[in-house]
PDB file of N, CA and C in Angstrom:
ATOM      1  N   MET A   1      31.759-173.770 -71.331  1.00  0.00           N
ATOM      2  CA  MET A   1      31.514-173.327 -70.257  1.00  0.00           C
ATOM      3  C   MET A   1      32.387-172.208 -69.678  1.00  0.00           C
ATOM      4  N   ALA A   2      33.920-172.654 -70.059  1.00  0.00           N
ATOM      5  CA  ALA A   2      34.740-171.570 -69.751  1.00  0.00           C
ATOM      6  C   ALA A   2      34.946-170.187 -70.557  1.00  0.00           C
ATOM      7  N   LYS A   3      34.178-170.236 -71.731  1.00  0.00           N
ATOM      8  CA  LYS A   3      33.899-169.358 -72.581  1.00  0.00           C
ATOM      9  C   LYS A   3      32.633-168.512 -72.603  1.00  0.00           C
ATOM     10  N   SER A   4      31.670-169.108 -72.013  1.00  0.00           N
ATOM     11  CA  SER A   4      30.824-168.442 -71.315  1.00  0.00           C
ATOM     12  C   SER A   4      30.977-167.640 -70.514  1.00  0.00           C
ATOM     13  N   PHE A   5      31.529-168.377 -69.494  1.00  0.00           N
ATOM     14  CA  PHE A   5      32.066-167.464 -68.139  1.00  0.00           C
ATOM     15  C   PHE A   5      32.863-166.180 -68.535  1.00  0.00           C
ATOM     16  N   GLY A   6      33.828-166.465 -69.273  1.00  0.00           N
ATOM     17  CA  GLY A   6      34.691-165.073 -69.816  1.00  0.00           C
ATOM     18  C   GLY A   6      33.886-164.224 -70.597  1.00  0.00           C
ATOM     19  N   ALA A   7      33.303-164.745 -71.578  1.00  0.00           N
ATOM     20  CA  ALA A   7      32.159-163.381 -72.277  1.00  0.00           C
ATOM     21  C   ALA A   7      31.430-162.943 -71.198  1.00  0.00           C
ATOM     22  N   LEU A   8      30.793-163.501 -70.329  1.00  0.00           N
ATOM     23  CA  LEU A   8      30.035-162.782 -69.065  1.00  0.00           C
ATOM     24  C   LEU A   8      30.781-161.925 -68.396  1.00  0.00           C
ATOM     25  N   PHE A   9      32.107-162.661 -68.078  1.00  0.00           N
ATOM     26  CA  PHE A   9      33.105-161.946 -67.248  1.00  0.00           C
ATOM     27  C   PHE A   9      33.264-160.075 -67.889  1.00  0.00           C
ATOM     28  N   LEU A  10      33.324-160.220 -69.347  1.00  0.00           N
ATOM     29  CA  LEU A  10      33.591-159.382 -69.871  1.00  0.00           C
ATOM     30  C   LEU A  10      32.595-158.212 -69.934  1.00  0.00           C
ATOM     31  N   LEU A  11      31.644-158.977 -70.031  1.00  0.00           N
ATOM     32  CA  LEU A  11      30.217-157.804 -70.216  1.00  0.00           C
ATOM     33  C   LEU A  11      30.251-157.589 -68.894  1.00  0.00           C
ATOM     34  N   ALA A  12      30.049-157.584 -67.953  1.00  0.00           N
ATOM     35  CA  ALA A  12      30.263-157.032 -66.412  1.00  0.00           C
ATOM     36  C   ALA A  12      31.192-155.853 -66.076  1.00  0.00           C
ATOM     37  N   LEU A  13      32.446-156.192 -66.728  1.00  0.00           N
ATOM     38  CA  LEU A  13      33.171-155.570 -66.841  1.00  0.00           C
ATOM     39  C   LEU A  13      33.377-154.081 -67.744  1.00  0.00           C
ATOM     40  N   ILE A  14      32.353-154.353 -68.880  1.00  0.00           N
ATOM     41  CA  ILE A  14      32.115-153.159 -69.710  1.00  0.00           C
ATOM     42  C   ILE A  14      30.623-152.293 -69.133  1.00  0.00           C
ATOM     43  N   VAL A  15      30.033-153.075 -68.670  1.00  0.00           N
ATOM     44  CA  VAL A  15      28.763-152.228 -67.822  1.00  0.00           C
ATOM     45  C   VAL A  15      29.430-151.670 -66.601  1.00  0.00           C
ATOM     46  N   PHE A  16      30.195-151.968 -65.662  1.00  0.00           N
ATOM     47  CA  PHE A  16      31.154-151.611 -64.736  1.00  0.00           C
ATOM     48  C   PHE A  16      31.475-150.241 -65.256  1.00  0.00           C
ATOM     49  N   SER A  17      32.181-150.415 -66.378  1.00  0.00           N
ATOM     50  CA  SER A  17      33.419-148.972 -66.489  1.00  0.00           C
ATOM     51  C   SER A  17      32.030-148.100 -67.081  1.00  0.00           C
ATOM     52  N   MET A  18      31.209-148.706 -67.891  1.00  0.00           N
ATOM     53  CA  MET A  18      30.129-147.406 -68.286  1.00  0.00           C
ATOM     54  C   MET A  18      29.434-146.732 -67.362  1.00  0.00           C
ATOM     55  N   LEU A  19      28.802-147.625 -66.100  1.00  0.00           N
ATOM     56  CA  LEU A  19      28.326-146.605 -65.185  1.00  0.00           C
ATOM     57  C   LEU A  19      29.373-145.940 -64.399  1.00  0.00           C
ATOM     58  N   GLN A  20      30.401-145.793 -64.027  1.00  0.00           N
ATOM     59  CA  GLN A  20      31.446-145.392 -63.345  1.00  0.00           C
ATOM     60  C   GLN A  20      31.778-144.293 -64.232  1.00  0.00           C
ATOM     61  N   THR A  21      32.052-144.412 -65.831  1.00  0.00           N
ATOM     62  CA  THR A  21      31.995-143.023 -66.643  1.00  0.00           C
ATOM     63  C   THR A  21      30.931-142.142 -66.493  1.00  0.00           C
ATOM     64  N   MET A  22      29.691-142.737 -66.271  1.00  0.00           N
ATOM     65  CA  MET A  22      28.281-141.571 -66.304  1.00  0.00           C
ATOM     66  C   MET A  22      28.786-141.063 -64.824  1.00  0.00           C
ATOM     67  N   ALA A  23      28.890-141.919 -64.156  1.00  0.00           N
ATOM     68  CA  ALA A  23      28.795-141.368 -62.574  1.00  0.00           C
ATOM     69  C   ALA A  23      29.779-140.252 -62.862  1.00  0.00           C
ATOM     70  N   MET A  24      31.008-140.313 -62.813  1.00  0.00           N
ATOM     71  CA  MET A  24      31.902-139.098 -63.102  1.00  0.00           C
ATOM     72  C   MET A  24      31.706-138.178 -63.798  1.00  0.00           C
ATOM     73  N   ALA A  25      30.948-138.506 -65.038  1.00  0.00           N
ATOM     74  CA  ALA A  25      30.811-137.424 -66.141  1.00  0.00           C
ATOM     75  C   ALA A  25      29.579-136.440 -65.603  1.00  0.00           C
ATOM     76  N   SER A  26      28.677-137.008 -64.592  1.00  0.00           N
ATOM     77  CA  SER A  26      27.431-136.487 -63.895  1.00  0.00           C
ATOM     78  C   SER A  26      27.946-135.834 -62.636  1.00  0.00           C
ATOM     79  N   LYS A  27      29.103-136.020 -61.961  1.00  0.00           N
ATOM     80  CA  LYS A  27      30.172-134.878 -61.251  1.00  0.00           C
ATOM     81  C   LYS A  27      30.524-134.112 -61.484  1.00  0.00           C
ATOM     82  N   TYR A  28      30.728-133.938 -62.387  1.00  0.00           N
ATOM     83  CA  TYR A  28      31.897-132.615 -63.329  1.00  0.00           C
ATOM     84  C   TYR A  28      30.872-131.711 -64.452  1.00  0.00           C
ATOM     85  N   ARG A  29      29.715-132.156 -64.578  1.00  0.00           N
ATOM     86  CA  ARG A  29      28.726-131.696 -65.334  1.00  0.00           C
ATOM     87  C   ARG A  29      28.965-130.214 -65.061  1.00  0.00           C
ATOM     88  N   GLY A  30      28.600-129.434 -64.108  1.00  0.00           N
ATOM     89  CA  GLY A  30      28.680-128.232 -63.691  1.00  0.00           C
ATOM     90  C   GLY A  30      30.122-127.194 -64.302  1.00  0.00           C
ATOM     91  N   LYS A  31      31.110-127.865 -64.319  1.00  0.00           N
ATOM     92  CA  LYS A  31      32.274-126.970 -64.443  1.00  0.00           C
ATOM     93  C   LYS A  31      32.747-127.222 -65.938  1.00  0.00           C
ATOM     94  N   TRP A  32      32.356-128.531 -66.235  1.00  0.00           N
ATOM     95  CA  TRP A  32      32.640-128.382 -67.797  1.00  0.00           C
ATOM     96  C   TRP A  32      31.775-128.266 -68.832  1.00  0.00           C
ATOM     97  N   ASN A  33      30.719-128.016 -68.562  1.00  0.00           N
ATOM     98  CA  ASN A  33      29.536-127.780 -69.220  1.00  0.00           C
ATOM     99  C   ASN A  33      28.509-127.102 -68.484  1.00  0.00           C
ATOM    100  N   PRO A  34      28.738-125.564 -67.950  1.00  0.00           N
ATOM    101  CA  PRO A  34      28.178-125.090 -67.058  1.00  0.00           C
ATOM    102  C   PRO A  34      26.424-124.490 -67.568  1.00  0.00           C
ATOM    103  N   LYS A  35      25.641-124.657 -66.786  1.00  0.00           N
ATOM    104  CA  LYS A  35      24.485-124.288 -67.435  1.00  0.00           C
ATOM    105  C   LYS A  35      24.050-122.594 -67.417  1.00  0.00           C
ATOM    106  N   TRP A  36      23.972-122.385 -68.463  1.00  0.00           N
ATOM    107  CA  TRP A  36      23.426-120.678 -68.369  1.00  0.00           C
ATOM    108  C   TRP A  36      22.563-119.997 -69.006  1.00  0.00           C
ATOM    109  N   ASN A  37      21.698-119.203 -68.435  1.00  0.00           N
ATOM    110  CA  ASN A  37      20.755-118.597 -69.031  1.00  0.00           C
ATOM    111  C   ASN A  37      21.053-117.937 -69.723  1.00  0.00           C
ATOM    112  N   PRO A  38      20.515-117.856 -71.294  1.00  0.00           N
ATOM    113  CA  PRO A  38      21.115-117.005 -72.469  1.00  0.00           C
ATOM    114  C   PRO A  38      20.207-115.672 -72.456  1.00  0.00           C
ATOM    115  N   LYS A  39      19.052-115.284 -71.526  1.00  0.00           N
ATOM    116  CA  LYS A  39      18.496-113.874 -70.999  1.00  0.00           C
ATOM    117  C   LYS A  39      19.477-113.243 -70.161  1.00  0.00           C
ATOM    118  N   ASN A  40      20.457-113.778 -69.557  1.00  0.00           N
ATOM    119  CA  ASN A  40      21.199-113.035 -68.785  1.00  0.00           C
ATOM    120  C   ASN A  40      22.668-112.635 -69.295  1.00  0.00           C
ATOM    121  N   TYR A  41      22.573-113.083 -70.638  1.00  0.00           N
ATOM    122  CA  TYR A  41      23.597-112.212 -71.691  1.00  0.00           C
ATOM    123  C   TYR A  41      23.095-111.782 -72.776  1.00  0.00           C
ATOM    124  N   GLY A  42      24.377-110.886 -73.431  1.00  0.00           N
ATOM    125  CA  GLY A  42      23.893-110.231 -74.587  1.00  0.00           C
ATOM    126  C   GLY A  42      24.286-108.714 -74.241  1.00  0.00           C
ATOM    127  N   PRO A  43      24.341-108.055 -75.387  1.00  0.00           N
ATOM    128  CA  PRO A  43      24.620-106.507 -75.413  1.00  0.00           C
ATOM    129  C   PRO A  43      23.832-105.666 -74.577  1.00  0.00           C
ATOM    130  N   GLY A  44      24.888-105.201 -73.389  1.00  0.00           N
ATOM    131  CA  GLY A  44      24.161-104.595 -72.744  1.00  0.00           C
ATOM    132  C   GLY A  44      23.579-105.008 -71.309  1.00  0.00           C
ATOM    133  N   SER A  45      24.436-105.971 -71.107  1.00  0.00           N
ATOM    134  CA  SER A  45      23.550-107.147 -69.923  1.00  0.00           C
ATOM    135  C   SER A  45      24.422-106.734 -68.792  1.00  0.00           C
ATOM    136  N   LEU A  46      25.262-106.114 -68.817  1.00  0.00           N
ATOM    137  CA  LEU A  46      26.166-105.803 -67.405  1.00  0.00           C
ATOM    138  C   LEU A  46      26.672-104.509 -67.667  1.00  0.00           C
ATOM    139  N   LYS A  47      27.040-104.008 -66.166  1.00  0.00           N
ATOM    140  CA  LYS A  47      27.352-102.524 -65.943  1.00  0.00           C
ATOM    141  C   LYS A  47      29.024-102.201 -66.353  1.00  0.00           C
ATOM    142  N   ARG A  48      29.494-101.065 -66.729  1.00  0.00           N
ATOM    143  CA  ARG A  48      31.293-100.997 -66.525  1.00  0.00           C
ATOM    144  C   ARG A  48      31.396-101.914 -65.522  1.00  0.00           C
ATOM    145  N   SER A  49      31.188-101.419 -64.312  1.00  0.00           N
ATOM    146  CA  SER A  49      31.752-101.795 -63.032  1.00  0.00           C
ATOM    147  C   SER A  49      31.497-103.548 -62.962  1.00  0.00           C
ATOM    148  N   GLN A  50      31.026-104.208 -63.605  1.00  0.00           N
ATOM    149  CA  GLN A  50      30.808-105.575 -63.338  1.00  0.00           C
ATOM    150  C   GLN A  50      31.843-106.582 -64.719  1.00  0.00           C
ATOM    151  N   CYS A  51      32.499-105.769 -65.244  1.00  0.00           N
ATOM    152  CA  CYS A  51      33.718-106.197 -66.469  1.00  0.00           C
ATOM    153  C   CYS A  51      34.401-106.864 -65.549  1.00  0.00           C
ATOM    154  N   PRO A  52      35.303-106.247 -64.846  1.00  0.00           N
ATOM    155  CA  PRO A  52      36.350-106.750 -64.056  1.00  0.00           C
ATOM    156  C   PRO A  52      36.304-108.280 -63.734  1.00  0.00           C
ATOM    157  N   LYS A  53      35.292-108.373 -62.982  1.00  0.00           N
ATOM    158  CA  LYS A  53      34.721-109.880 -62.469  1.00  0.00           C
ATOM    159  C   LYS A  53      34.207-110.595 -63.375  1.00  0.00           C
ATOM    160  N   GLU A  54      33.678-110.180 -64.603  1.00  0.00           N
ATOM    161  CA  GLU A  54      33.497-110.994 -65.710  1.00  0.00           C
ATOM    162  C   GLU A  54      34.425-111.949 -66.374  1.00  0.00           C
ATOM    163  N   CYS A  55      35.436-110.394 -66.342  1.00  0.00           N
ATOM    164  CA  CYS A  55      36.492-111.336 -67.606  1.00  0.00           C
ATOM    165  C   CYS A  55      37.546-111.771 -66.482  1.00  0.00           C
ATOM    166  N   ASN A  56      37.821-112.032 -65.366  1.00  0.00           N
ATOM    167  CA  ASN A  56      38.440-112.734 -64.356  1.00  0.00           C
ATOM    168  C   ASN A  56      37.733-114.305 -64.465  1.00  0.00           C
ATOM    169  N   ARG A  57      36.700-114.125 -64.674  1.00  0.00           N
ATOM    170  CA  ARG A  57      35.640-115.504 -64.671  1.00  0.00           C
ATOM    171  C   ARG A  57      36.110-116.110 -65.869  1.00  0.00           C
ATOM    172  N   ARG A  58      35.870-115.431 -66.755  1.00  0.00           N
ATOM    173  CA  ARG A  58      36.458-115.724 -68.556  1.00  0.00           C
ATOM    174  C   ARG A  58      37.454-116.076 -68.832  1.00  0.00           C
ATOM    175  N   CYS A  59      38.696-115.556 -68.117  1.00  0.00           N
ATOM    176  CA  CYS A  59      39.856-115.475 -68.443  1.00  0.00           C
ATOM    177  C   CYS A  59      40.993-116.530 -67.383  1.00  0.00           C
ATOM    178  N   GLY A  60      39.874-117.185 -66.451  1.00  0.00           N
ATOM    179  CA  GLY A  60      40.390-117.923 -65.153  1.00  0.00           C
ATOM    180  C   GLY A  60      41.038-119.004 -65.697  1.00  0.00           C
ATOM    181  N   ASP A  61      40.930-119.449 -66.852  1.00  0.00           N
ATOM    182  CA  ASP A  61      41.580-120.946 -67.257  1.00  0.00           C
ATOM    183  C   ASP A  61      42.393-121.011 -68.331  1.00  0.00           C
ATOM    184  N   THR A  62      42.984-119.789 -68.698  1.00  0.00           N
ATOM    185  CA  THR A  62      44.047-119.418 -69.629  1.00  0.00           C
ATOM    186  C   THR A  62      45.436-119.666 -69.245  1.00  0.00           C
ATOM    187  N   GLN A  63      46.216-119.931 -70.011  1.00  0.00           N
ATOM    188  CA  GLN A  63      47.654-119.866 -69.666  1.00  0.00           C
ATOM    189  C   GLN A  63      48.306-118.276 -70.046  1.00  0.00           C
ATOM    190  N   TYR A  64      47.370-117.558 -70.800  1.00  0.00           N
ATOM    191  CA  TYR A  64      47.677-116.141 -71.095  1.00  0.00           C
ATOM    192  C   TYR A  64      46.959-115.307 -70.968  1.00  0.00           C
ATOM    193  N   ILE A  65      46.943-114.987 -69.135  1.00  0.00           N
ATOM    194  CA  ILE A  65      45.814-114.479 -68.804  1.00  0.00           C
ATOM    195  C   ILE A  65      45.942-112.987 -68.703  1.00  0.00           C
ATOM    196  N   ASN A  66      47.209-112.004 -68.765  1.00  0.00           N
ATOM    197  CA  ASN A  66      47.173-110.882 -68.723  1.00  0.00           C
ATOM    198  C   ASN A  66      46.568-110.753 -70.154  1.00  0.00           C
ATOM    199  N   ALA A  67      46.881-111.107 -71.295  1.00  0.00           N
ATOM    200  CA  ALA A  67      46.486-111.057 -72.694  1.00  0.00           C
ATOM    201  C   ALA A  67      44.986-111.115 -72.592  1.00  0.00           C
ATOM    202  N   CYS A  68      44.552-111.978 -72.384  1.00  0.00           N
ATOM    203  CA  CYS A  68      43.080-112.149 -72.266  1.00  0.00           C
ATOM    204  C   CYS A  68      41.832-110.878 -71.340  1.00  0.00           C
ATOM    205  N   LEU A  69      42.804-110.662 -70.060  1.00  0.00           N
ATOM    206  CA  LEU A  69      42.143-110.306 -69.497  1.00  0.00           C
ATOM    207  C   LEU A  69      42.286-108.446 -69.896  1.00  0.00           C
ATOM    208  N   LEU A  70      43.376-108.297 -70.440  1.00  0.00           N
ATOM    209  CA  LEU A  70      43.282-106.708 -71.272  1.00  0.00           C
ATOM    210  C   LEU A  70      42.441-106.701 -72.479  1.00  0.00           C
ATOM    211  N   PHE A  71      42.151-107.461 -73.544  1.00  0.00           N
ATOM    212  CA  PHE A  71      41.307-107.519 -74.421  1.00  0.00           C
ATOM    213  C   PHE A  71      39.688-107.842 -73.959  1.00  0.00           C
ATOM    214  N   CYS A  72      39.338-109.037 -73.125  1.00  0.00           N
ATOM    215  CA  CYS A  72      38.205-109.038 -72.480  1.00  0.00           C
ATOM    216  C   CYS A  72      37.580-108.100 -71.860  1.00  0.00           C
ATOM    217  N   ASN A  73      38.400-106.981 -71.069  1.00  0.00           N
ATOM    218  CA  ASN A  73      37.880-105.703 -70.598  1.00  0.00           C
ATOM    219  C   ASN A  73      37.556-104.731 -71.503  1.00  0.00           C
ATOM    220  N   LYS A  74      38.312-104.457 -72.510  1.00  0.00           N
ATOM    221  CA  LYS A  74      38.597-104.050 -73.958  1.00  0.00           C
ATOM    222  C   LYS A  74      37.180-104.016 -74.393  1.00  0.00           C
ATOM    223  N   CYS A  75      36.576-104.981 -74.496  1.00  0.00           N
ATOM    224  CA  CYS A  75      35.558-106.055 -75.178  1.00  0.00           C
ATOM    225  C   CYS A  75      34.344-105.624 -74.244  1.00  0.00           C
ATOM    226  N   CYS A  76      34.491-105.723 -73.119  1.00  0.00           N
ATOM    227  CA  CYS A  76      33.471-105.800 -72.023  1.00  0.00           C
ATOM    228  C   CYS A  76      32.914-104.358 -71.963  1.00  0.00           C
ATOM    229  N   ARG A  77      34.116-103.351 -71.934  1.00  0.00           N
ATOM    230  CA  ARG A  77      33.606-101.956 -71.669  1.00  0.00           C
ATOM    231  C   ARG A  77      33.028-101.480 -72.813  1.00  0.00           C
ATOM    232  N   LYS A  78      33.533-102.011 -74.445  1.00  0.00           N
ATOM    233  CA  LYS A  78      32.284-101.410 -75.522  1.00  0.00           C
ATOM    234  C   LYS A  78      31.281-102.168 -75.418  1.00  0.00           C
ATOM    235  N   CYS A  79      31.156-103.411 -75.093  1.00  0.00           N
ATOM    236  CA  CYS A  79      30.025-104.353 -75.673  1.00  0.00           C
ATOM    237  C   CYS A  79      29.033-104.269 -74.362  1.00  0.00           C
ATOM    238  N   LEU A  80      29.417-104.517 -73.562  1.00  0.00           N
ATOM    239  CA  LEU A  80      28.567-104.554 -71.585  1.00  0.00           C
ATOM    240  C   LEU A  80      28.576-105.692 -72.080  1.00  0.00           C
ATOM    241  N   CYS A  81      29.312-106.957 -72.268  1.00  0.00           N
ATOM    242  CA  CYS A  81      28.939-108.125 -71.934  1.00  0.00           C
ATOM    243  C   CYS A  81      29.853-109.169 -71.998  1.00  0.00           C
ATOM    244  N   VAL A  82      29.956-110.005 -71.515  1.00  0.00           N
ATOM    245  CA  VAL A  82      31.086-111.146 -71.305  1.00  0.00           C
ATOM    246  C   VAL A  82      30.336-112.556 -71.702  1.00  0.00           C
ATOM    247  N   PRO A  83      30.736-113.547 -72.599  1.00  0.00           N
ATOM    248  CA  PRO A  83      30.130-114.818 -72.919  1.00  0.00           C
ATOM    249  C   PRO A  83      30.085-115.510 -71.747  1.00  0.00           C
ATOM    250  N   PRO A  84      29.199-116.427 -71.612  1.00  0.00           N
ATOM    251  CA  PRO A  84      29.500-117.539 -70.242  1.00  0.00           C
ATOM    252  C   PRO A  84      30.223-118.386 -70.798  1.00  0.00           C
ATOM    253  N   GLY A  85      31.189-119.071 -69.637  1.00  0.00           N
ATOM    254  CA  GLY A  85      32.300-119.838 -69.979  1.00  0.00           C
ATOM    255  C   GLY A  85      33.714-119.808 -70.039  1.00  0.00           C
ATOM    256  N   TYR A  86      34.710-120.203 -70.110  1.00  0.00           N
ATOM    257  CA  TYR A  86      35.982-120.049 -70.386  1.00  0.00           C
ATOM    258  C   TYR A  86      36.224-119.646 -71.438  1.00  0.00           C
ATOM    259  N   TYR A  87      35.599-120.543 -72.750  1.00  0.00           N
ATOM    260  CA  TYR A  87      35.972-120.038 -73.949  1.00  0.00           C
ATOM    261  C   TYR A  87      34.384-120.142 -74.833  1.00  0.00           C
ATOM    262  N   GLY A  88      34.644-119.744 -76.543  1.00  0.00           N
ATOM    263  CA  GLY A  88      33.416-120.103 -76.797  1.00  0.00           C
ATOM    264  C   GLY A  88      32.324-119.392 -76.547  1.00  0.00           C
ATOM    265  N   ASN A  89      30.765-119.585 -76.914  1.00  0.00           N
ATOM    266  CA  ASN A  89      29.507-119.027 -76.622  1.00  0.00           C
ATOM    267  C   ASN A  89      29.704-117.822 -76.759  1.00  0.00           C
ATOM    268  N   LYS A  90      30.294-117.357 -77.893  1.00  0.00           N
ATOM    269  CA  LYS A  90      30.498-116.336 -78.316  1.00  0.00           C
ATOM    270  C   LYS A  90      29.166-115.838 -78.907  1.00  0.00           C
ATOM    271  N   GLN A  91      28.303-116.460 -79.426  1.00  0.00           N
ATOM    272  CA  GLN A  91      27.075-116.103 -80.365  1.00  0.00           C
ATOM    273  C   GLN A  91      25.842-115.590 -79.423  1.00  0.00           C
ATOM    274  N   VAL A  92      26.225-115.411 -78.073  1.00  0.00           N
ATOM    275  CA  VAL A  92      25.187-114.733 -77.210  1.00  0.00           C
ATOM    276  C   VAL A  92      25.546-113.564 -77.378  1.00  0.00           C
ATOM    277  N   CYS A  93      26.696-113.052 -77.443  1.00  0.00           N
ATOM    278  CA  CYS A  93      26.809-111.545 -77.231  1.00  0.00           C
ATOM    279  C   CYS A  93      27.630-111.079 -78.933  1.00  0.00           C
ATOM    280  N   SER A  94      26.698-110.641 -79.508  1.00  0.00           N
ATOM    281  CA  SER A  94      26.893-110.218 -81.008  1.00  0.00           C
ATOM    282  C   SER A  94      27.780-109.325 -80.949  1.00  0.00           C
ATOM    283  N   CYS A  95      28.193-108.266 -80.300  1.00  0.00           N
ATOM    284  CA  CYS A  95      29.310-107.477 -80.338  1.00  0.00           C
ATOM    285  C   CYS A  95      30.212-107.863 -80.017  1.00  0.00           C
ATOM    286  N   TYR A  96      30.456-108.582 -79.099  1.00  0.00           N
ATOM    287  CA  TYR A  96      31.610-109.314 -78.644  1.00  0.00           C
ATOM    288  C   TYR A  96      31.801-110.339 -79.620  1.00  0.00           C
ATOM    289  N   ASN A  97      31.308-110.713 -80.270  1.00  0.00           N
ATOM    290  CA  ASN A  97      31.453-111.916 -81.255  1.00  0.00           C
ATOM    291  C   ASN A  97      32.200-111.325 -82.695  1.00  0.00           C
ATOM    292  N   ASN A  98      31.933-110.217 -83.234  1.00  0.00           N
ATOM    293  CA  ASN A  98      31.768-109.395 -84.484  1.00  0.00           C
ATOM    294  C   ASN A  98      33.105-108.808 -84.509  1.00  0.00           C
ATOM    295  N   TRP A  99      33.110-108.217 -83.603  1.00  0.00           N
ATOM    296  CA  TRP A  99      34.326-106.818 -83.245  1.00  0.00           C
ATOM    297  C   TRP A  99      35.697-107.760 -83.621  1.00  0.00           C
ATOM    298  N   LYS A 100      36.520-107.437 -84.820  1.00  0.00           N
ATOM    299  CA  LYS A 100      37.735-108.032 -85.354  1.00  0.00           C
ATOM    300  C   LYS A 100      38.378-106.899 -85.373  1.00  0.00           C
ATOM    301  N   THR A 101      39.480-108.065 -85.817  1.00  0.00           N
ATOM    302  CA  THR A 101      40.812-107.296 -85.772  1.00  0.00           C
ATOM    303  C   THR A 101      41.273-106.423 -87.209  1.00  0.00           C
ATOM    304  N   LYS A 102      42.062-106.009 -87.555  1.00  0.00           N
ATOM    305  CA  LYS A 102      42.347-105.297 -88.808  1.00  0.00           C
ATOM    306  C   LYS A 102      42.654-106.779 -89.997  1.00  0.00           C
ATOM    307  N   GLU A 103      43.314-107.612 -89.450  1.00  0.00           N
ATOM    308  CA  GLU A 103      43.296-109.026 -89.927  1.00  0.00           C
ATOM    309  C   GLU A 103      42.468-109.965 -90.160  1.00  0.00           C
ATOM    310  N   GLY A 104      40.951-109.473 -89.537  1.00  0.00           N
ATOM    311  CA  GLY A 104      39.821-110.203 -89.639  1.00  0.00           C
ATOM    312  C   GLY A 104      39.673-111.161 -88.408  1.00  0.00           C
ATOM    313  N   GLY A 105      40.731-111.510 -87.947  1.00  0.00           N
ATOM    314  CA  GLY A 105      40.388-112.662 -86.711  1.00  0.00           C
ATOM    315  C   GLY A 105      39.832-112.075 -85.327  1.00  0.00           C
ATOM    316  N   PRO A 106      39.665-112.655 -84.841  1.00  0.00           N
ATOM    317  CA  PRO A 106      38.578-112.317 -83.194  1.00  0.00           C
ATOM    318  C   PRO A 106      39.511-111.298 -82.289  1.00  0.00           C
ATOM    319  N   LYS A 107      38.534-110.303 -81.762  1.00  0.00           N
ATOM    320  CA  LYS A 107      39.293-109.032 -81.463  1.00  0.00           C
ATOM    321  C   LYS A 107      39.268-109.813 -79.850  1.00  0.00           C
ATOM    322  N   CYS A 108      38.235-110.374 -79.357  1.00  0.00           N
ATOM    323  CA  CYS A 108      37.592-110.428 -78.062  1.00  0.00           C
ATOM    324  C   CYS A 108      38.115-112.259 -77.732  1.00  0.00           C
ATOM    325  N   PRO A 109      38.480-112.202 -76.561  1.00  0.00           N
ATOM    326  CA  PRO A 109      38.927-113.881 -76.125  1.00  0.00           C
ATOM    327  C   PRO A 109      37.356-114.569 -75.959  1.00  0.00           C
TER     328      PRO A 109
END
């Protein structure tokens, strides 16, 4: 009887933990997994005057903000696009993704 009570208690604890995790994940989904529409991104989707605002958004979560802003604005002026999110998602802006340094590394943050 004591073993079945212990097993039932452990099962209830696991279920409660899973529910709590799902609740927290749905609360922060907008910050960690922003919903973006690919139609709003891509080469030529911005005006030059929009670059500083978009680069502030893109570089807002990095510890190297000055370097990020410098290169992001440079890339945005050339490509007229900035990928969504704080990092990654470069595939939606081919110019931003394909511009490389002399060494072959990515030029745009």
